[in-house]
Tab-separated table of C-alpha atoms and ligand atoms in Angstrom:
chain	number	residue	atom	x	y	z
A	1	UNK	CA	77.564	105.163	61.404
A	2	UNK	CA	76.875	105.661	65.096
A	3	UNK	CA	73.956	106.188	66.411
A	4	UNK	CA	72.666	108.717	68.439
A	5	UNK	CA	71.388	107.675	72.026
A	6	UNK	CA	70.204	110.781	72.917
A	7	UNK	CA	68.387	113.728	70.990
A	8	UNK	CA	70.392	116.721	70.165
A	9	UNK	CA	67.864	119.421	72.057
A	10	UNK	CA	69.769	117.944	75.404
A	11	UNK	CA	72.560	119.282	73.847
A	12	UNK	CA	74.206	123.275	73.939
A	13	UNK	CA	75.074	124.220	70.742
A	14	UNK	CA	77.992	122.794	69.217
A	15	UNK	CA	78.178	119.291	71.058
A	16	UNK	CA	79.352	116.819	69.142
A	17	UNK	CA	76.736	114.524	69.164
A	18	UNK	CA	78.170	112.326	66.415
A	19	UNK	CA	81.165	110.986	68.773
A	20	UNK	CA	78.534	109.442	71.142
A	21	UNK	CA	79.076	104.881	70.895
A	22	UNK	CA	76.011	103.277	69.577
A	23	UNK	CA	73.795	101.067	71.761
A	24	UNK	CA	75.262	98.228	73.812
A	25	UNK	CA	75.292	95.269	70.912
A	26	UNK	CA	73.292	91.597	72.537
A	27	UNK	CA	75.906	89.499	72.740
A	28	UNK	CA	75.462	85.769	71.797
A	29	UNK	CA	75.580	83.154	74.289
A	30	UNK	CA	75.384	80.232	72.178
A	31	UNK	CA	77.409	79.876	69.471
A	32	UNK	CA	77.969	76.240	68.300
A	33	UNK	CA	81.209	77.199	65.647
A	34	UNK	CA	82.735	78.739	68.700
A	35	UNK	CA	84.672	76.150	70.307
A	36	UNK	CA	85.832	78.511	73.180
A	37	UNK	CA	82.389	79.667	73.690
A	38	UNK	CA	80.857	76.758	73.842
A	39	UNK	CA	83.252	75.031	76.790
A	40	UNK	CA	82.935	77.619	79.214
A	41	UNK	CA	78.924	77.092	77.889
A	42	UNK	CA	78.850	81.395	77.890
A	43	UNK	CA	79.935	83.995	76.736
A	44	UNK	CA	83.236	85.607	77.308
A	45	UNK	CA	81.856	88.182	79.400
A	46	UNK	CA	84.363	92.073	79.538
A	47	UNK	CA	84.989	90.924	83.265
A	48	UNK	CA	84.432	88.917	86.044
A	49	UNK	CA	86.227	88.466	89.525
A	50	UNK	CA	87.640	85.145	90.160
A	51	UNK	CA	87.289	84.261	93.740
A	52	UNK	CA	89.272	81.034	94.160
A	53	UNK	CA	91.539	81.595	97.138
A	54	UNK	CA	90.204	82.501	101.438
A	55	UNK	CA	87.641	84.439	100.553
A	56	UNK	CA	84.428	81.810	101.444
A	57	UNK	CA	87.028	80.682	104.016
A	58	UNK	CA	86.827	84.370	105.527
A	59	UNK	CA	83.668	84.404	104.558
A	60	UNK	CA	82.504	81.758	106.383
A	61	UNK	CA	84.159	83.012	109.723
A	62	UNK	CA	82.845	85.754	110.250
A	63	UNK	CA	78.792	83.885	109.816
A	64	UNK	CA	80.370	81.518	112.534
A	65	UNK	CA	81.246	84.077	115.200
A	66	UNK	CA	78.412	86.314	113.560
A	67	UNK	CA	80.852	89.528	113.234
A	68	UNK	CA	78.795	90.416	109.925
A	69	UNK	CA	78.708	94.338	110.287
A	70	UNK	CA	81.133	96.631	110.920
A	71	UNK	CA	83.324	96.308	113.534
A	72	UNK	CA	85.174	92.431	113.278
A	73	UNK	CA	89.271	91.797	112.939
A	74	UNK	CA	88.671	90.963	109.067
A	75	UNK	CA	87.729	94.484	108.398
A	76	UNK	CA	91.525	96.443	110.361
A	77	UNK	CA	93.947	93.020	108.656
A	78	UNK	CA	92.283	94.372	105.131
A	79	UNK	CA	92.872	97.750	105.885
A	80	UNK	CA	96.320	97.311	106.793
A	81	UNK	CA	97.455	94.178	104.472
A	82	UNK	CA	96.136	96.586	101.465
A	83	UNK	CA	97.118	99.939	102.827
A	84	UNK	CA	100.325	98.435	102.508
A	85	UNK	CA	100.748	96.511	99.083
A	86	UNK	CA	100.386	100.572	97.718
A	87	UNK	CA	102.371	101.513	99.521
A	88	UNK	CA	100.922	103.978	102.682
A	89	UNK	CA	100.852	103.640	106.061
A	90	UNK	CA	97.162	104.268	106.101
A	91	UNK	CA	93.681	103.028	105.160
A	92	UNK	CA	90.014	103.494	105.666
A	93	UNK	CA	88.002	100.978	103.851
A	94	UNK	CA	84.653	102.705	102.818
A	95	UNK	CA	81.359	101.059	100.954
A	96	UNK	CA	82.368	102.217	98.017
A	97	UNK	CA	85.392	103.854	95.621
A	98	UNK	CA	83.003	106.835	95.443
A	99	UNK	CA	81.940	106.929	99.090
A	100	UNK	CA	85.844	106.703	99.328
A	101	UNK	CA	86.516	109.194	97.160
A	102	UNK	CA	83.452	111.503	98.684
A	103	UNK	CA	85.006	111.842	102.175
A	104	UNK	CA	88.339	112.122	101.207
A	105	UNK	CA	87.252	115.352	99.539
A	106	UNK	CA	85.429	116.321	102.626
A	107	UNK	CA	87.908	115.967	104.532
A	108	UNK	CA	90.352	117.454	102.667
A	109	UNK	CA	88.284	120.629	103.084
A	110	UNK	CA	86.516	120.799	99.775
A	111	UNK	CA	83.053	122.579	100.978
A	112	UNK	CA	80.309	124.460	99.093
A	113	UNK	CA	81.472	127.045	96.385
A	114	UNK	CA	85.084	125.547	95.593
A	115	UNK	CA	86.206	124.092	92.784
A	116	UNK	CA	88.029	120.709	91.499
A	117	UNK	CA	90.577	119.796	89.151
A	118	UNK	CA	89.510	117.365	87.259
A	119	UNK	CA	89.506	114.781	84.506
A	120	UNK	CA	87.171	114.884	81.636
A	121	UNK	CA	87.456	111.973	80.436
A	122	UNK	CA	86.686	110.102	83.570
A	123	UNK	CA	83.898	107.970	85.635
A	124	UNK	CA	80.776	109.640	86.894
A	125	UNK	CA	82.087	108.925	90.278
A	126	UNK	CA	84.001	111.802	89.517
A	127	UNK	CA	82.909	115.057	89.371
A	128	UNK	CA	79.582	113.450	91.258
A	129	UNK	CA	81.226	113.583	94.567
A	130	UNK	CA	82.404	117.001	93.811
A	131	UNK	CA	79.204	118.305	93.336
A	132	UNK	CA	77.111	116.443	96.348
A	133	UNK	CA	80.298	118.441	98.450
A	134	UNK	CA	78.233	121.988	96.411
A	135	UNK	CA	81.749	122.585	94.895
A	136	UNK	CA	81.583	122.571	91.227
A	137	UNK	CA	83.388	120.329	89.292
A	138	UNK	CA	86.142	121.933	86.605
A	139	UNK	CA	87.600	120.124	83.525
A	140	UNK	CA	90.870	119.038	82.102
A	141	UNK	CA	91.461	117.271	78.396
A	142	UNK	CA	93.499	113.994	78.045
A	143	UNK	CA	96.553	113.156	77.107
A	144	UNK	CA	96.733	112.005	74.459
A	145	UNK	CA	99.001	109.288	74.521
A	146	UNK	CA	98.037	107.929	78.397
A	147	UNK	CA	94.574	109.171	78.028
A	148	UNK	CA	95.322	110.161	81.662
A	149	UNK	CA	93.963	114.083	82.270
A	150	UNK	CA	96.684	116.350	80.150
A	151	UNK	CA	99.048	118.309	82.900
A	152	UNK	CA	99.973	120.518	80.866
A	153	UNK	CA	96.680	122.105	80.329
A	154	UNK	CA	95.512	122.079	84.565
A	155	UNK	CA	97.338	125.180	85.474
A	156	UNK	CA	95.393	127.283	83.339
A	157	UNK	CA	92.239	126.483	85.223
A	158	UNK	CA	93.069	127.866	88.751
A	159	UNK	CA	91.126	130.469	89.569
A	160	UNK	CA	90.792	131.566	93.034
A	161	UNK	CA	88.210	128.813	94.286
A	162	UNK	CA	90.306	125.762	93.237
A	163	UNK	CA	90.687	123.632	96.208
A	164	UNK	CA	91.884	120.815	95.064
A	165	UNK	CA	92.579	118.184	92.052
A	166	UNK	CA	91.709	114.868	91.262
A	167	UNK	CA	93.824	112.917	88.753
A	168	UNK	CA	92.488	109.549	87.923
A	169	UNK	CA	94.396	106.401	86.993
A	170	UNK	CA	92.268	105.588	84.007
A	171	UNK	CA	92.302	102.170	82.916
A	172	UNK	CA	95.034	101.202	85.663
A	173	UNK	CA	97.436	103.761	83.726
A	174	UNK	CA	98.445	106.272	86.238
A	175	UNK	CA	98.908	110.022	86.039
A	176	UNK	CA	102.051	112.402	85.427
A	177	UNK	CA	101.467	112.386	88.987
A	178	UNK	CA	105.460	115.165	89.503
A	179	UNK	CA	104.163	117.860	87.448
A	180	UNK	CA	100.827	117.201	89.046
A	181	UNK	CA	102.264	117.261	92.992
A	182	UNK	CA	104.274	120.394	91.319
A	183	UNK	CA	101.666	122.297	90.323
A	184	UNK	CA	99.713	121.382	94.216
A	185	UNK	CA	102.445	122.638	96.066
A	186	UNK	CA	102.698	125.658	94.444
A	187	UNK	CA	99.031	126.984	94.195
A	188	UNK	CA	98.718	125.833	97.571
A	189	UNK	CA	95.692	122.856	96.354
A	190	UNK	CA	94.963	119.203	97.669
A	191	UNK	CA	95.834	116.035	95.301
A	192	UNK	CA	93.639	113.169	95.912
A	193	UNK	CA	93.842	110.570	93.236
A	194	UNK	CA	91.112	108.458	92.297
A	195	UNK	CA	92.826	105.441	91.558
A	196	UNK	CA	89.711	102.958	91.462
A	197	UNK	CA	90.406	101.496	87.955
A	198	UNK	CA	94.813	100.656	88.936
A	199	UNK	CA	95.754	98.047	92.258
A	200	UNK	CA	99.354	97.876	91.894
A	201	UNK	CA	100.486	100.453	89.407
A	202	UNK	CA	103.331	102.036	89.590
A	203	UNK	CA	104.695	105.813	88.541
A	204	UNK	CA	108.896	106.099	88.650
A	205	UNK	CA	109.613	103.340	91.289
A	206	UNK	CA	106.826	104.841	93.061
A	207	UNK	CA	103.433	102.770	94.287
A	208	UNK	CA	99.547	104.177	92.915
A	209	UNK	CA	97.953	104.666	96.442
A	210	UNK	CA	101.390	106.495	98.528
A	211	UNK	CA	101.707	109.651	95.773
A	212	UNK	CA	99.091	112.051	97.031
A	213	UNK	CA	97.868	113.393	100.176
A	214	UNK	CA	95.788	110.669	99.779
A	215	UNK	CA	94.252	107.907	96.998
A	216	UNK	CA	91.082	105.705	96.726
A	217	UNK	CA	90.398	102.353	94.993
A	218	UNK	CA	87.145	101.246	94.861
A	219	UNK	CA	86.862	97.199	94.785
A	220	UNK	CA	83.398	96.808	92.589
A	221	UNK	CA	83.218	93.123	91.140
A	222	UNK	CA	85.323	94.084	87.818
A	223	UNK	CA	88.129	95.336	89.721
A	224	UNK	CA	91.575	94.032	89.973
A	225	UNK	CA	90.637	93.534	94.211
A	226	UNK	CA	87.540	93.188	94.256
A	227	UNK	CA	84.992	92.752	97.554
A	228	UNK	CA	82.032	92.376	95.164
A	229	UNK	CA	81.031	96.219	96.242
A	230	UNK	CA	83.615	98.227	98.732
A	231	UNK	CA	86.148	100.893	98.276
A	232	UNK	CA	89.345	102.440	100.571
A	233	UNK	CA	91.034	105.597	101.136
A	234	UNK	CA	95.127	105.316	101.070
A	235	UNK	CA	97.276	107.999	102.644
A	236	UNK	CA	100.121	108.553	104.753
A	237	UNK	CA	98.533	111.670	106.781
A	238	UNK	CA	97.958	110.527	110.363
A	239	UNK	CA	95.989	113.464	111.375
A	240	UNK	CA	94.019	112.656	107.731
A	241	UNK	CA	93.769	108.918	108.635
A	242	UNK	CA	92.371	109.479	111.640
A	243	UNK	CA	89.901	112.023	110.647
A	244	UNK	CA	88.671	109.938	107.987
A	245	UNK	CA	87.637	107.426	110.011
A	246	UNK	CA	86.183	109.447	112.366
A	247	UNK	CA	83.641	110.731	109.133
A	248	UNK	CA	82.966	107.768	107.761
A	249	UNK	CA	81.627	106.415	111.147
A	250	UNK	CA	78.892	109.565	111.989
A	251	UNK	CA	81.529	111.584	113.062
A	252	UNK	CA	80.914	109.359	116.678
A	253	UNK	CA	83.569	110.946	119.620
A	254	UNK	CA	85.220	109.324	121.673
A	255	UNK	CA	84.633	110.552	124.375
A	256	UNK	CA	80.706	110.546	124.708
A	257	UNK	CA	78.597	108.076	122.640
A	258	UNK	CA	76.390	110.213	120.135
A	259	UNK	CA	78.334	113.409	120.499
A	260	UNK	CA	78.906	114.441	116.982
A	261	UNK	CA	81.063	117.629	116.402
A	262	UNK	CA	81.056	117.399	112.635
A	263	UNK	CA	78.280	116.148	110.170
A	264	UNK	CA	79.307	112.757	109.343
A	265	UNK	CA	78.833	109.360	106.874
A	266	UNK	CA	77.936	106.677	107.089
A	267	UNK	CA	80.313	104.981	104.339
A	268	UNK	CA	81.644	102.048	106.692
A	269	UNK	CA	82.753	98.333	105.669
A	270	UNK	CA	81.450	95.201	105.885
A	271	UNK	CA	83.226	92.240	107.918
A	272	UNK	CA	81.820	90.050	105.388
A	273	UNK	CA	83.004	92.535	102.294
A	274	UNK	CA	86.660	93.047	104.245
A	275	UNK	CA	86.884	89.169	104.374
A	276	UNK	CA	86.842	88.730	100.881
A	277	UNK	CA	88.959	91.463	100.039
A	278	UNK	CA	91.583	90.043	103.069
A	279	UNK	CA	91.426	87.258	100.660
A	280	UNK	CA	92.179	88.869	97.569
A	281	UNK	CA	94.623	91.299	98.389
A	282	UNK	CA	96.892	87.582	99.182
A	283	UNK	CA	97.177	87.585	95.997
A	284	UNK	CA	96.901	90.531	95.266
A	285	UNK	CA	100.604	89.626	92.404
A	286	UNK	CA	98.534	86.828	90.742
A	287	UNK	CA	95.900	89.157	89.672
A	288	UNK	CA	98.141	92.550	89.467
A	289	UNK	CA	100.603	89.758	87.519
A	290	UNK	CA	97.147	88.432	85.509
A	291	UNK	CA	96.692	91.809	84.088
A	292	UNK	CA	99.844	92.424	82.875
A	293	UNK	CA	100.295	89.446	81.686
A	294	UNK	CA	97.177	89.363	79.409
A	295	UNK	CA	97.537	92.794	78.253
A	296	UNK	CA	100.925	91.549	76.543
A	297	UNK	CA	100.038	88.529	75.035
A	298	UNK	CA	96.490	91.077	73.022
A	299	UNK	CA	99.737	93.730	72.769
A	300	UNK	CA	101.714	91.222	70.754
A	301	UNK	CA	99.118	89.080	68.875
A	302	UNK	CA	96.533	92.557	68.249
A	303	UNK	CA	100.150	94.372	67.055
A	304	UNK	CA	100.165	94.087	63.268
A	305	UNK	CA	96.404	94.804	62.481
A	306	UNK	CA	96.909	98.102	61.008
A	307	UNK	CA	94.400	100.749	62.185
A	308	UNK	CA	94.362	99.708	66.113
A	309	UNK	CA	95.878	101.699	69.041
A	310	UNK	CA	97.639	99.623	71.172
A	311	UNK	CA	96.821	100.304	75.558
A	312	UNK	CA	99.342	102.866	76.383
A	313	UNK	CA	102.497	102.175	78.852
A	314	UNK	CA	104.069	105.673	78.917
A	315	UNK	CA	108.202	105.823	80.353
A	316	UNK	CA	108.672	104.935	83.593
A	317	UNK	CA	104.790	104.061	85.119
A	318	UNK	CA	103.670	100.097	85.326
A	319	UNK	CA	100.362	100.195	83.675
A	320	UNK	CA	97.992	97.390	85.384
A	321	UNK	CA	95.850	97.160	82.701
A	322	UNK	CA	92.446	97.363	84.586
A	323	UNK	CA	91.243	96.996	81.411
A	324	UNK	CA	92.393	96.223	77.716
A	325	UNK	CA	91.346	99.535	75.277
A	326	UNK	CA	91.831	99.446	71.609
A	327	UNK	CA	91.359	102.491	69.958
A	328	UNK	CA	90.420	102.314	66.164
A	329	UNK	CA	91.664	104.729	63.719
A	330	UNK	CA	90.320	104.972	60.162
A	331	UNK	CA	92.791	101.973	58.915
A	332	UNK	CA	90.730	99.806	60.435
A	333	UNK	CA	88.757	99.625	57.774
A	334	UNK	CA	84.856	99.670	59.886
A	335	UNK	CA	83.666	101.819	63.084
A	336	UNK	CA	84.155	100.602	66.467
A	337	UNK	CA	80.081	100.303	66.555
A	338	UNK	CA	81.274	98.039	63.958
A	339	UNK	CA	83.711	96.038	65.718
A	340	UNK	CA	82.301	95.359	68.302
A	341	UNK	CA	79.077	94.166	67.056
A	342	UNK	CA	80.895	91.511	65.093
A	343	UNK	CA	82.822	91.076	67.843
A	344	UNK	CA	79.612	90.657	70.120
A	345	UNK	CA	78.218	87.669	67.195
A	346	UNK	CA	81.528	85.789	68.455
A	347	UNK	CA	80.157	86.097	71.681
A	348	UNK	CA	83.151	88.244	72.853
A	349	UNK	CA	82.140	91.299	75.143
A	350	UNK	CA	83.751	94.588	74.465
A	351	UNK	CA	82.558	98.053	76.531
A	352	UNK	CA	82.501	101.624	74.682
A	353	UNK	CA	85.652	104.117	76.644
A	354	UNK	CA	83.739	105.967	79.239
A	355	UNK	CA	81.417	109.427	77.383
A	356	UNK	CA	83.382	112.900	78.787
A	357	UNK	CA	81.689	114.282	81.593
A	358	UNK	CA	81.112	118.052	79.471
A	359	UNK	CA	79.531	115.335	77.471
A	360	UNK	CA	77.225	113.965	79.626
A	361	UNK	CA	73.475	115.423	79.513
A	362	UNK	CA	73.189	116.149	83.745
A	363	UNK	CA	77.195	117.985	83.101
A	364	UNK	CA	76.958	120.320	79.761
A	365	UNK	CA	75.460	123.206	80.523
A	366	UNK	CA	78.707	123.581	82.569
A	367	UNK	CA	80.627	122.959	80.181
A	368	UNK	CA	78.884	124.825	76.776
A	369	UNK	CA	81.658	127.422	75.568
A	370	UNK	CA	84.889	124.841	75.909
A	371	UNK	CA	86.582	121.973	74.248
A	372	UNK	CA	87.732	118.555	74.440
A	373	UNK	CA	89.232	117.252	71.580
A	374	UNK	CA	90.290	114.452	72.804
A	375	UNK	CA	88.341	112.901	75.202
A	376	UNK	CA	86.068	113.343	72.581
A	377	UNK	CA	88.709	111.104	69.859
A	378	UNK	CA	88.876	108.655	72.902
A	379	UNK	CA	84.740	108.377	72.903
A	380	UNK	CA	84.057	107.357	68.921
A	381	UNK	CA	86.588	105.034	68.646
A	382	UNK	CA	87.874	103.566	72.307
A	383	UNK	CA	86.351	100.340	72.754
A	384	UNK	CA	87.717	97.359	75.206
A	385	UNK	CA	88.616	93.672	75.240
A	386	UNK	CA	87.639	91.092	77.694
A	387	UNK	CA	90.431	92.044	80.402
A	388	UNK	CA	89.451	90.057	83.783
A	389	UNK	CA	92.181	88.386	85.316
A	390	UNK	CA	90.732	84.456	85.520
A	391	UNK	CA	90.351	84.370	81.487
A	392	UNK	CA	92.482	82.184	79.631
A	393	UNK	CA	95.348	82.303	76.807
A	394	UNK	CA	93.148	79.648	74.542
A	395	UNK	CA	90.042	82.776	75.656
A	396	UNK	CA	92.847	85.837	73.914
A	397	UNK	CA	93.872	83.991	71.307
A	398	UNK	CA	89.945	83.272	70.133
A	399	UNK	CA	89.282	87.013	70.721
A	400	UNK	CA	92.326	88.220	68.865
A	401	UNK	CA	91.709	85.116	65.706
A	402	UNK	CA	88.250	86.917	65.681
A	403	UNK	CA	89.653	90.369	64.899
A	404	UNK	CA	92.005	89.187	63.455
A	405	UNK	CA	88.729	88.168	60.375
A	406	UNK	CA	86.474	90.608	61.323
A	407	UNK	CA	89.138	92.934	59.712
A	408	UNK	CA	90.066	90.573	56.510
A	409	UNK	CA	86.470	90.520	56.486
A	410	UNK	CA	86.668	94.450	55.869
A	411	UNK	CA	89.056	93.950	53.561
A	412	UNK	CA	86.883	92.332	51.474
B	1	PLP	C1	87.879	106.052	87.777
B	1	PLP	C2	86.471	105.384	88.787
B	1	PLP	N1	86.143	106.850	89.463
B	1	PLP	C3	85.027	105.740	90.104
B	1	PLP	C4	84.357	104.317	90.653
B	1	PLP	C5	83.741	105.002	91.459
B	1	PLP	O1	83.928	102.604	92.597
B	1	PLP	P1	82.188	102.372	93.000
B	1	PLP	O2	81.223	102.353	91.824
B	1	PLP	O3	83.327	101.702	93.977
B	1	PLP	O4	81.094	103.294	93.841
B	1	PLP	C6	85.065	104.006	89.733
B	1	PLP	C7	84.387	103.082	89.379
B	1	PLP	O5	84.329	101.746	88.135
B	1	PLP	C8	85.800	104.914	88.172
B	1	PLP	O6	86.035	103.878	87.315
């Protein structure tokens, strides 16, 4: 039985309460019968950073030279290096992925009263920045195969108030960008891509980060490239870049200090964060490649289990598998939540897929007359397995062995 975490009265009539995940199971830390877990003296977390390059060296340089704030060489170096890796001309670092998206939409001209089209199957930061700008999020259901925005459903949502489309590259899988750009072009809309989860991904030979008017990335500790907290806007537009840099820093005027022509933000990254980021970018291919290798090993060890839908990779795209997501179908023989519990008992942490935006207590009233069946099915059945770039082959084998055992147990 799926546990209900929110009371029925919190929802508009007709909402699908039964798709909500149950409470997160407690993950066991010490399990004598699990050698791989004992070896590490801990559970296998869903994600952890690997800081094994020049991170400490560059941080030490910042401390030793006193450059710890938001001016410093590491910031420019990190912006240039990251933008280059994602095929963009310019990078504007920010305090996190949320502020990067907020700033990008502000620079794109989103103002109160506008509408912004985005997927319901995303993380809460995507609609929240739209709301903070005084605009209204307009939701589109997920594509049943890629889990990204269903491009066939975008045009029906465009009104006179629509200002921008925000495609989200879910779990590292790029959106179908060509039709999105075509629709945006036809209707004169900005495309600001939320690429928080998709460092290194590609769409039809083009790098994610270089396709949209602007793209935004997160460098939170679970991201493929991390700075602890951090984010970046990438763009090919000099004008967008200059405006974003200026607004990020209180919109100080160049001609006179303490002179402000725009309402700015302070979304500046520190030299300390950029030091970590620079060291991470030096290992860009290694860190992205590890995610892809992990996914290939998981696929090979899980593809014979009935009732498991493995993560997608549409033709012509490079999915970087930020998180290795599975859909648990009826044929598996037990619910997603029961599988999570049994994996937790074996020291394996998992996460459920996102709870769609239209089901969130803070947003559901706006969408009570609409239906988003694909996102709800993803919410009811999806989980992701440990996905760190530093995950060992023995750990993946252990996790897959556990899933095989659990399914066998379910059939007895
Ligand atoms: C799709 C998406 N957008 C935005 C964000 C926000 O990024 P941050 O946590 O760095 O603010 C995240 C974070 O996980 C995300 O997954």
